[in-house]
XYZ file of C-alpha atoms in Angstrom:
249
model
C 7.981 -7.156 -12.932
C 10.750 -4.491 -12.468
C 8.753 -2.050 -15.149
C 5.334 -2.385 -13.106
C 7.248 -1.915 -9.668
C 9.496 0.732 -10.701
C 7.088 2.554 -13.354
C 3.895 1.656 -13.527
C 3.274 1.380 -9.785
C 4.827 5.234 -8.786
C 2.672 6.857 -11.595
C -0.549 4.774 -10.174
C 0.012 6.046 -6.555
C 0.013 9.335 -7.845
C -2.586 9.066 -9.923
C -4.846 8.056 -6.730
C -2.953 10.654 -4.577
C -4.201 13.535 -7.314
C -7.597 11.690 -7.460
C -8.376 11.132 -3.895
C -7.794 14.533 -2.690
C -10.417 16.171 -5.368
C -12.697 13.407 -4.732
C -12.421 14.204 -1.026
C -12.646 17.688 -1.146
C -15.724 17.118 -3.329
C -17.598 14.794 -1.477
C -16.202 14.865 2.734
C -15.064 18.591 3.316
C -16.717 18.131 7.060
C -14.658 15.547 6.845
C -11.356 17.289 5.913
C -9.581 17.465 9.707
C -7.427 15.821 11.891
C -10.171 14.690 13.977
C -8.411 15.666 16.999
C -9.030 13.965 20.109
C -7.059 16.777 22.602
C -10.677 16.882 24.764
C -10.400 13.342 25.660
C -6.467 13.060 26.633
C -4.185 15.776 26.230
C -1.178 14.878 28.068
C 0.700 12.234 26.072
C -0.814 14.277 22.932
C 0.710 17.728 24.321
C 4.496 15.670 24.304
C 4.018 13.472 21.369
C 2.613 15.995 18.696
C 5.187 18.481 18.907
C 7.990 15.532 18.694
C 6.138 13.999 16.016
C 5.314 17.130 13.815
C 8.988 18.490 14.151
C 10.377 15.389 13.081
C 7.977 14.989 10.588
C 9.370 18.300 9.197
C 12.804 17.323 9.175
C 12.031 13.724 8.121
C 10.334 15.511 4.558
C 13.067 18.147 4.165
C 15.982 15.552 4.710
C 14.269 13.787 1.944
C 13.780 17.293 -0.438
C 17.352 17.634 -0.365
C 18.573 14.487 -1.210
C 16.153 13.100 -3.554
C 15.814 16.538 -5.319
C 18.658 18.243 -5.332
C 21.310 16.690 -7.600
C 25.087 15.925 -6.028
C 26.939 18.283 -8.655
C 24.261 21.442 -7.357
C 25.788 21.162 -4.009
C 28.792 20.067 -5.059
C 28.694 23.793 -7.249
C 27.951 25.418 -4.314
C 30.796 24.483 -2.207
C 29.373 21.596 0.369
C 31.593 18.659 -0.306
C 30.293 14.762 -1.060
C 31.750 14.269 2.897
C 29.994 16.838 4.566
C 27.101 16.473 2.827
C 26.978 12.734 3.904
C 27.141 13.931 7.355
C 24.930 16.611 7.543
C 22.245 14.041 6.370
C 23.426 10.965 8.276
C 23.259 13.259 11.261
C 20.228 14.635 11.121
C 18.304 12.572 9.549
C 19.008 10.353 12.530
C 18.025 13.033 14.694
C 14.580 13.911 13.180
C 14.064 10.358 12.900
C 14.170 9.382 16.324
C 12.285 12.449 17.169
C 9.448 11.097 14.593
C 10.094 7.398 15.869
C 9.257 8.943 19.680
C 6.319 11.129 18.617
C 4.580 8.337 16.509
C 4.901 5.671 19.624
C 3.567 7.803 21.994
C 0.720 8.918 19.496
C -0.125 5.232 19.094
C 0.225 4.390 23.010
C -2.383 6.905 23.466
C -4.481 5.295 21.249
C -4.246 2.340 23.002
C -4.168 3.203 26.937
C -6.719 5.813 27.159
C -10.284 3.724 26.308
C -12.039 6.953 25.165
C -9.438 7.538 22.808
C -9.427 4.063 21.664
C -12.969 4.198 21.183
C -13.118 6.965 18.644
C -10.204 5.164 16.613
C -11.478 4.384 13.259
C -10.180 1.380 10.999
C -8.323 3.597 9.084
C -6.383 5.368 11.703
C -4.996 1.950 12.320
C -4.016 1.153 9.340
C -2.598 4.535 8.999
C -0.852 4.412 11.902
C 0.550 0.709 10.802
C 1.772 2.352 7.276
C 3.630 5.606 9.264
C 5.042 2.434 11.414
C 6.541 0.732 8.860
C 7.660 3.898 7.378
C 9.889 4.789 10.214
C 11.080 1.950 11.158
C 12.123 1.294 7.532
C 13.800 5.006 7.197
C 15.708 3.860 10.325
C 16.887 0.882 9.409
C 18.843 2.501 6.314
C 20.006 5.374 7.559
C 21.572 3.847 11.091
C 21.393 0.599 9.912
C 23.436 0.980 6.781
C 24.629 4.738 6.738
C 25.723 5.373 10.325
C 26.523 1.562 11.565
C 27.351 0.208 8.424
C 29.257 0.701 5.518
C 26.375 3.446 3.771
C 24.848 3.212 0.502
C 25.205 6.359 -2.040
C 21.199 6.752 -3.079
C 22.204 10.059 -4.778
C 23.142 8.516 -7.892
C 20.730 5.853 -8.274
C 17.609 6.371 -6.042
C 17.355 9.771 -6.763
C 17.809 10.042 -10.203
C 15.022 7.560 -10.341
C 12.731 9.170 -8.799
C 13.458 12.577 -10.366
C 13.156 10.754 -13.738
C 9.587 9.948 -12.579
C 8.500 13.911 -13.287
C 10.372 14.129 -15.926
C 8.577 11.083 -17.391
C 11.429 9.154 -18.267
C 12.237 6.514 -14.893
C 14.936 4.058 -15.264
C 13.749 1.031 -13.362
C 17.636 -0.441 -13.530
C 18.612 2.214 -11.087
C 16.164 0.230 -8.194
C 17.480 -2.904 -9.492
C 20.590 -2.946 -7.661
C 19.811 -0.850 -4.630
C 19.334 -2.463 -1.245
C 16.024 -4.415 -0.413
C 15.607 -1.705 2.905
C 15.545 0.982 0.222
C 13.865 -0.576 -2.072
C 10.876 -0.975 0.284
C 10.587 2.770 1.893
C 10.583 3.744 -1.762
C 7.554 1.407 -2.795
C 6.058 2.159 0.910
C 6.370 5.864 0.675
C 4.135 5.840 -2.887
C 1.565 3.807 -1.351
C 1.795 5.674 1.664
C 0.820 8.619 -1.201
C -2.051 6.769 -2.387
C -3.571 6.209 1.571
C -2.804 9.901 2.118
C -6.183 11.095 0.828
C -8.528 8.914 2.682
C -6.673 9.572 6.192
C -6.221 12.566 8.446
C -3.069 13.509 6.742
C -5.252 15.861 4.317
C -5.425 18.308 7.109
C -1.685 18.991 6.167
C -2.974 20.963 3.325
C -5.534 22.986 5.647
C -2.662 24.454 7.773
C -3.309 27.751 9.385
C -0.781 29.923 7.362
C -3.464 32.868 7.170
C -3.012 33.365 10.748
C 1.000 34.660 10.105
C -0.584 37.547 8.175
C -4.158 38.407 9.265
C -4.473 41.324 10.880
C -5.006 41.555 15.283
C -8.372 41.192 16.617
C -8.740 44.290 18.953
C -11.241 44.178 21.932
C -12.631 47.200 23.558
C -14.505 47.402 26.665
C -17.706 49.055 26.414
C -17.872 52.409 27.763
C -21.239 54.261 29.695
C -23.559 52.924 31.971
C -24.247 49.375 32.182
C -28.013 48.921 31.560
C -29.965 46.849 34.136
C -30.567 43.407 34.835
C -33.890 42.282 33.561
C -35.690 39.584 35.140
C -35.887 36.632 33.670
C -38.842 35.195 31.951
C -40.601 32.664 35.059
C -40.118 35.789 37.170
C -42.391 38.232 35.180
C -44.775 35.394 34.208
C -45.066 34.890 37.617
C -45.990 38.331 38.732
C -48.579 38.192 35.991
C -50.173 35.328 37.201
C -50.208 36.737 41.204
C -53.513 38.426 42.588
C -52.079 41.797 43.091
C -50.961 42.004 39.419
C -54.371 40.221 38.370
C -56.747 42.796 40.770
C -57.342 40.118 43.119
C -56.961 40.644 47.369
């Protein structure tokens, strides 16, 4: 059980994560967006979006540096085990509460405005449901345990698990002992890989980054004379059709 939790399961997740996103792009690129919904309701989207994508940014950074990163690199480069410890307690309670906000005001909106309900599709919800249960377990460890509590060191098992998993060689005893809220983000945050494809998340990898580079669009009025009106077509075909035009009186 441990070996097809801890081993077989990551390396399946990614396996569908790889998968799904070259079957999408193969087979739904009209169908590669966020299938925004701004027309319909803006103003909860115009406060929750911004709170949501920040967070969201700080959320997958926070998680860069400590899953990535080993201790003894930033131990090498002067920021102490202490510091550290704070620095991510900190703000990873920050960005989470900012992501926590954003995502329940994206879901109210779903729910209180009926024409954004009605364009909802099953797999928003359950997408929704999975970034739910993301957050609130990410929460739960680090207020519950690290800033509350008496804080859990995943640097030197969680993390060298999961760097083991790219290097091929995972140790699944390093989950064994960790703590059950841990050992559920990990497992949800895999499967959470293996929904990304089918959701609206792929628009992540469609992000705008062109526009920091392209060059400016430059508009120039149009010089000279401006040439006249013409009529419009029921007007001439009606002085066709009259009895002067026709050599009628």
């Amino acid at each position: 059980m441990t070996t097809l939790v801890w081993i077989a399961l990551p390396y399946l997740c990614l396996a569908v994560f790889v998968a799904g996103h070259v079957w999408r792009w193969r087979h739904d690129q009209f169908g590669w967006t966020t299938h925004t919904s701004q027309l319909l309701e803006n103003r909860l989207l115009r406060l929750g979006s911004p709170l949501f994508h920040l967070g969201a940014l700080g959320v997958v950074g926070g998680h860069a540096m400590g899953l990535v990163v080993p201790a003894s690199l930033t131990e090498k480069i002067g920021i102490s085990e202490h510091v550290y410890h704070l620095t991510a307690v900190w703000g990873g309670t920050v960005t989470g509460v900012m992501l926590a906000a954003g995502l329940a005001l994206l879901i109210a909106r779903r729910f209180v405005n009926g024409r954004v309900r009605r364009v909802t599709t099953t797999m928003d919800k359950v997408l929704y449901a999975a970034l739910a249960a993301m957050v609130t377990l990410g929460m739960t460890a680090t207020v519950g345990m690290n800033l509350l509590g008496s804080g859990y060191d995943y640097r030197e098992t969680i993390a060298v698990w999961f760097r083991g998993i790219f290097w091929f060689q995972p140790d699944p005893a390093l989950m064994s002992g960790a703590p059950l809220v841990y050992q559920l983000h990990a497992i949800g945050g895999f499967l959470l890989l293996a929904l990304w494809p089918f959701t609206r998340l792929v628009h992540v990898w469609s992000a705008p980054l062109a526009y920091l580079w392209r060059p400016y669009v430059v508009y120039r009025a149009r010089r000279g004379t401006v040439p006249a009106a013409q009529p419009a077509p029921a007007v001439v075909r009606d002085a066709d059709r009259s009895p002067v035009s026709s050599g009628r009186a």
